[in-house]
Amino acid sequence: MSAEMGRHSGGQGRISQWLRGRRRPSAADAADEATGREELLLAAAGAGLPLAPAAHPSAYRCSCDRVGCPTPARHPVSFAWQTQSTTDRAQIERWARHQPLANFITATGMVHDVLDVPLEAGQEALERLLALGVEVGPVAVSGGDRMLFFTATRGTPEDEDEWWPCELDCHPETMDEHPGLRWHCRGSYVLVPPARLPGELAVEWVRGPEHGLPDPLSLLEVLTDECARYAGEERDHVAAWPLRG
């Protein structure tokens, strides 16, 4: 598992460089960071992930003007993010250069979905899936507590009434209702690496976008199994806490 977790794509060195705390960077350092960030965003777009600009950390808060933003540095900057999201190289280059601090989201349900699980469950699931020889696509770690499995989408049929609903579907405003497995599909989004979060947290690739997008159902059984195991361990841990009068 450690070998897999440590195996990054060619641009991964640039992720660490870009995410490293910056103290009086030289002009050359800043240029290298900007180039690495742009290359990683273009690689994601080149793999078919539609992108749009998102907020970024401002001290320990969000760059948006919302007082008490509930999802600091994790949301799009435009309400039109679904129609704004694109894989167009020239547009992404313009955004990246004109908004050098911005994070980026990728809109799900167009080309890809994302199965979003607790980090511990995701690590165990990834190890099992690879051991079983299952094709696993891009995988990212988000904020130090979640793991994102990028998959092909279930589709966006012309007739909305024919769209396959699922109780696991996760929309941005209901994420807290899905503490276990969250299924980001049509109408949702996730941050795409590289991204920075308040508290010096980050979103980075474990397996880069050069890996093809698998059928989500090929991962679902193992992911739900590990999420159930993780939830059981969490309940046991809480039950073992001593009661204080």
GROMACS .gro file of C-alpha atoms in nm:
model
  245
    1MET     CA    1   0.000   0.000   0.000
    2SER     CA    2   0.277   0.243   0.091
    3ALA     CA    3   0.433   0.193  -0.250
    4GLU     CA    4   0.105   0.271  -0.422
    5MET     CA    5   0.034   0.572  -0.204
    6GLY     CA    6   0.381   0.705  -0.274
    7ARG     CA    7   0.371   0.647  -0.648
    8HIS     CA    8   0.293   0.980  -0.807
    9SER     CA    9   0.269   1.082  -1.168
   10GLY     CA   10   0.538   1.294  -1.328
   11GLY     CA   11   0.375   1.611  -1.204
   12GLN     CA   12   0.350   1.500  -0.842
   13GLY     CA   13   0.681   1.659  -0.746
   14ARG     CA   14   0.531   1.985  -0.856
   15ILE     CA   15   0.230   1.931  -0.627
   16SER     CA   16   0.451   1.918  -0.320
   17GLN     CA   17   0.640   2.220  -0.444
   18TRP     CA   18   0.321   2.419  -0.502
   19LEU     CA   19   0.163   2.319  -0.172
   20ARG     CA   20   0.473   2.387   0.038
   21GLY     CA   21   0.444   2.687   0.264
   22ARG     CA   22   0.582   2.994   0.091
   23ARG     CA   23   0.813   3.231   0.279
   24ARG     CA   24   0.949   3.512   0.066
   25PRO     CA   25   0.968   3.301  -0.251
   26SER     CA   26   1.198   3.415  -0.523
   27ALA     CA   27   1.061   3.511  -0.863
   28ALA     CA   28   1.194   3.182  -1.002
   29ASP     CA   29   1.022   2.981  -0.726
   30ALA     CA   30   0.692   3.158  -0.788
   31ALA     CA   31   0.719   3.093  -1.162
   32ASP     CA   32   0.790   2.723  -1.104
   33GLU     CA   33   0.491   2.692  -0.869
   34ALA     CA   34   0.259   2.862  -1.116
   35THR     CA   35   0.384   2.640  -1.399
   36GLY     CA   36   0.337   2.324  -1.193
   37ARG     CA   37  -0.013   2.423  -1.087
   38GLU     CA   38  -0.113   2.501  -1.446
   39GLU     CA   39   0.032   2.173  -1.577
   40LEU     CA   40  -0.166   1.972  -1.322
   41LEU     CA   41  -0.490   2.155  -1.402
   42LEU     CA   42  -0.438   2.104  -1.775
   43ALA     CA   43  -0.365   1.735  -1.718
   44ALA     CA   44  -0.698   1.699  -1.536
   45ALA     CA   45  -0.881   1.881  -1.813
   46GLY     CA   46  -0.699   1.672  -2.073
   47ALA     CA   47  -0.838   1.362  -1.903
   48GLY     CA   48  -1.189   1.499  -1.956
   49LEU     CA   49  -1.256   1.655  -1.614
   50PRO     CA   50  -1.445   1.984  -1.664
   51LEU     CA   51  -1.302   2.260  -1.443
   52ALA     CA   52  -1.416   2.594  -1.303
   53PRO     CA   53  -1.248   2.840  -1.062
   54ALA     CA   54  -1.314   2.804  -0.690
   55ALA     CA   55  -1.245   3.004  -0.375
   56HIS     CA   56  -0.914   2.979  -0.193
   57PRO     CA   57  -0.791   3.021   0.165
   58SER     CA   58  -0.750   3.374   0.296
   59ALA     CA   59  -0.567   3.343   0.627
   60TYR     CA   60  -0.788   3.090   0.809
   61ARG     CA   61  -1.098   3.202   0.624
   62CYS     CA   62  -1.238   3.190   0.272
   63SER     CA   63  -1.159   3.431  -0.008
   64CYS     CA   64  -1.531   3.483  -0.073
   65ASP     CA   65  -1.726   3.771   0.083
   66ARG     CA   66  -1.966   3.547   0.271
   67VAL     CA   67  -1.953   3.596   0.648
   68GLY     CA   68  -1.897   3.260   0.818
   69CYS     CA   69  -1.861   3.069   0.489
   70PRO     CA   70  -1.958   2.707   0.573
   71THR     CA   71  -1.722   2.555   0.314
   72PRO     CA   72  -1.417   2.784   0.303
   73ALA     CA   73  -1.204   2.743  -0.010
   74ARG     CA   74  -1.417   2.447  -0.121
   75HIS     CA   75  -1.683   2.609  -0.341
   76PRO     CA   76  -1.698   2.764  -0.691
   77VAL     CA   77  -1.669   3.140  -0.727
   78SER     CA   78  -1.961   3.156  -0.973
   79PHE     CA   79  -2.320   3.042  -0.928
   80ALA     CA   80  -2.300   2.940  -1.296
   81TRP     CA   81  -2.030   2.682  -1.230
   82GLN     CA   82  -2.221   2.401  -1.401
   83THR     CA   83  -2.234   2.582  -1.735
   84GLN     CA   84  -1.897   2.748  -1.680
   85SER     CA   85  -1.710   2.420  -1.625
   86THR     CA   86  -1.494   2.332  -1.924
   87THR     CA   87  -1.203   2.126  -2.050
   88ASP     CA   88  -1.097   2.400  -2.294
   89ARG     CA   89  -0.723   2.439  -2.258
   90ALA     CA   90  -0.709   2.809  -2.350
   91GLN     CA   91  -0.982   2.901  -2.101
   92ILE     CA   92  -0.819   2.708  -1.818
   93GLU     CA   93  -0.484   2.872  -1.892
   94ARG     CA   94  -0.649   3.214  -1.873
   95TRP     CA   95  -0.819   3.132  -1.543
   96ALA     CA   96  -0.500   2.989  -1.392
   97ARG     CA   97  -0.291   3.291  -1.491
   98HIS     CA   98  -0.545   3.558  -1.401
   99GLN     CA   99  -0.645   3.391  -1.071
  100PRO     CA  100  -0.311   3.258  -0.940
  101LEU     CA  101  -0.444   3.175  -0.591
  102ALA     CA  102  -0.770   3.012  -0.698
  103ASN     CA  103  -0.857   2.651  -0.633
  104PHE     CA  104  -1.055   2.470  -0.902
  105ILE     CA  105  -1.357   2.243  -0.881
  106THR     CA  106  -1.452   1.973  -1.128
  107ALA     CA  107  -1.821   1.933  -1.205
  108THR     CA  108  -1.937   1.574  -1.166
  109GLY     CA  109  -2.209   1.394  -1.359
  110MET     CA  110  -2.093   1.519  -1.699
  111VAL     CA  111  -1.800   1.289  -1.774
  112HIS     CA  112  -1.716   1.150  -1.433
  113ASP     CA  113  -1.856   1.081  -1.088
  114VAL     CA  114  -1.664   1.078  -0.761
  115LEU     CA  115  -1.702   0.827  -0.479
  116ASP     CA  116  -1.598   1.019  -0.167
  117VAL     CA  117  -1.514   0.816   0.145
  118PRO     CA  118  -1.339   0.861   0.482
  119LEU     CA  119  -0.962   0.847   0.438
  120GLU     CA  120  -0.906   0.536   0.649
  121ALA     CA  121  -1.177   0.343   0.465
  122GLY     CA  122  -1.044   0.465   0.130
  123GLN     CA  123  -0.691   0.353   0.202
  124GLU     CA  124  -0.807   0.003   0.294
  125ALA     CA  125  -1.037  -0.012  -0.008
  126LEU     CA  126  -0.763   0.101  -0.246
  127GLU     CA  127  -0.530  -0.168  -0.117
  128ARG     CA  128  -0.798  -0.435  -0.158
  129LEU     CA  129  -0.899  -0.321  -0.505
  130LEU     CA  130  -0.543  -0.320  -0.633
  131ALA     CA  131  -0.478  -0.662  -0.477
  132LEU     CA  132  -0.787  -0.796  -0.656
  133GLY     CA  133  -0.665  -0.657  -0.986
  134VAL     CA  134  -0.960  -0.418  -1.020
  135GLU     CA  135  -0.901  -0.125  -1.253
  136VAL     CA  136  -0.886   0.181  -1.028
  137GLY     CA  137  -0.891   0.526  -1.181
  138PRO     CA  138  -0.765   0.857  -1.045
  139VAL     CA  139  -0.766   0.886  -0.665
  140ALA     CA  140  -0.708   1.197  -0.454
  141VAL     CA  141  -0.677   1.275  -0.084
  142SER     CA  142  -0.883   1.576   0.024
  143GLY     CA  143  -0.819   1.776   0.339
  144GLY     CA  144  -0.646   1.492   0.521
  145ASP     CA  145  -0.972   1.314   0.608
  146ARG     CA  146  -1.141   1.212   0.280
  147MET     CA  147  -1.037   1.006  -0.024
  148LEU     CA  148  -1.188   1.068  -0.367
  149PHE     CA  149  -1.226   0.787  -0.623
  150PHE     CA  150  -1.288   0.929  -0.972
  151THR     CA  151  -1.504   0.705  -1.193
  152ALA     CA  152  -1.699   0.719  -1.517
  153THR     CA  153  -2.039   0.880  -1.475
  154ARG     CA  154  -2.362   0.684  -1.465
  155GLY     CA  155  -2.478   0.909  -1.745
  156THR     CA  156  -2.695   1.214  -1.798
  157PRO     CA  157  -2.996   1.097  -2.001
  158GLU     CA  158  -3.203   1.346  -2.196
  159ASP     CA  159  -3.515   1.265  -1.997
  160GLU     CA  160  -3.455   1.376  -1.638
  161ASP     CA  161  -3.731   1.141  -1.518
  162GLU     CA  162  -3.522   0.851  -1.642
  163TRP     CA  163  -3.219   0.955  -1.440
  164TRP     CA  164  -3.119   0.680  -1.197
  165PRO     CA  165  -3.156   0.825  -0.844
  166CYS     CA  166  -2.959   0.688  -0.551
  167GLU     CA  167  -2.973   0.756  -0.178
  168LEU     CA  168  -2.594   0.786  -0.184
  169ASP     CA  169  -2.608   1.084  -0.422
  170CYS     CA  170  -2.429   1.378  -0.265
  171HIS     CA  171  -2.499   1.739  -0.347
  172PRO     CA  172  -2.270   2.008  -0.207
  173GLU     CA  173  -2.528   2.141   0.037
  174THR     CA  174  -2.604   1.796   0.183
  175MET     CA  175  -2.253   1.657   0.230
  176ASP     CA  176  -2.280   1.654   0.609
  177GLU     CA  177  -2.574   1.415   0.578
  178HIS     CA  178  -2.344   1.155   0.421
  179PRO     CA  179  -2.058   1.105   0.669
  180GLY     CA  180  -1.973   0.768   0.514
  181LEU     CA  181  -1.976   0.721   0.137
  182ARG     CA  182  -2.077   1.023  -0.069
  183TRP     CA  183  -2.157   0.978  -0.438
  184HIS     CA  184  -2.095   1.299  -0.629
  185CYS     CA  185  -2.281   1.281  -0.957
  186ARG     CA  186  -2.505   1.515  -1.154
  187GLY     CA  187  -2.532   1.856  -0.989
  188SER     CA  188  -2.232   1.814  -0.758
  189TYR     CA  189  -1.862   1.893  -0.763
  190VAL     CA  190  -1.533   1.827  -0.581
  191LEU     CA  191  -1.206   2.014  -0.561
  192VAL     CA  192  -0.951   1.894  -0.813
  193PRO     CA  193  -0.580   1.878  -0.724
  194PRO     CA  194  -0.379   2.079  -0.663
  195ALA     CA  195  -0.585   2.274  -0.411
  196ARG     CA  196  -0.515   2.440  -0.078
  197LEU     CA  197  -0.746   2.455   0.222
  198PRO     CA  198  -0.740   2.656   0.545
  199GLY     CA  199  -0.511   2.518   0.813
  200GLU     CA  200  -0.239   2.422   0.564
  201LEU     CA  201  -0.446   2.129   0.436
  202ALA     CA  202  -0.447   2.026   0.073
  203VAL     CA  203  -0.607   1.821  -0.203
  204GLU     CA  204  -0.353   1.610  -0.393
  205TRP     CA  205  -0.341   1.313  -0.626
  206VAL     CA  206  -0.257   0.965  -0.503
  207ARG     CA  207  -0.318   0.826  -0.853
  208GLY     CA  208  -0.317   1.089  -1.124
  209PRO     CA  209  -0.566   1.161  -1.404
  210GLU     CA  210  -0.360   0.956  -1.650
  211HIS     CA  211  -0.546   0.652  -1.513
  212GLY     CA  212  -0.868   0.574  -1.699
  213LEU     CA  213  -1.209   0.622  -1.539
  214PRO     CA  214  -1.356   0.287  -1.422
  215ASP     CA  215  -1.722   0.188  -1.392
  216PRO     CA  216  -1.831   0.309  -1.045
  217LEU     CA  217  -2.008  -0.018  -0.976
  218SER     CA  218  -1.677  -0.205  -1.002
  219LEU     CA  219  -1.555  -0.014  -0.692
  220LEU     CA  220  -1.877   0.026  -0.500
  221GLU     CA  221  -1.892  -0.308  -0.316
  222VAL     CA  222  -1.541  -0.279  -0.173
  223LEU     CA  223  -1.587   0.089  -0.085
  224THR     CA  224  -1.917   0.035   0.094
  225ASP     CA  225  -1.773  -0.267   0.275
  226GLU     CA  226  -1.477  -0.066   0.404
  227CYS     CA  227  -1.701   0.230   0.494
  228ALA     CA  228  -1.923  -0.002   0.698
  229ARG     CA  229  -1.617  -0.147   0.871
  230TYR     CA  230  -1.485   0.203   0.942
  231ALA     CA  231  -1.823   0.318   1.080
  232GLY     CA  232  -1.835   0.013   1.308
  233GLU     CA  233  -1.488   0.083   1.442
  234GLU     CA  234  -1.581   0.446   1.504
  235ARG     CA  235  -1.892   0.342   1.699
  236ASP     CA  236  -1.689   0.096   1.905
  237HIS     CA  237  -1.432   0.365   1.977
  238VAL     CA  238  -1.697   0.612   2.094
  239ALA     CA  239  -1.868   0.345   2.308
  240ALA     CA  240  -1.535   0.273   2.479
  241TRP     CA  241  -1.491   0.633   2.595
  242PRO     CA  242  -1.531   0.665   2.974
  243LEU     CA  243  -1.835   0.856   3.093
  244ARG     CA  244  -1.758   1.168   3.293
  245GLY     CA  245  -1.991   1.296   3.558
   0.00000   0.00000   0.00000
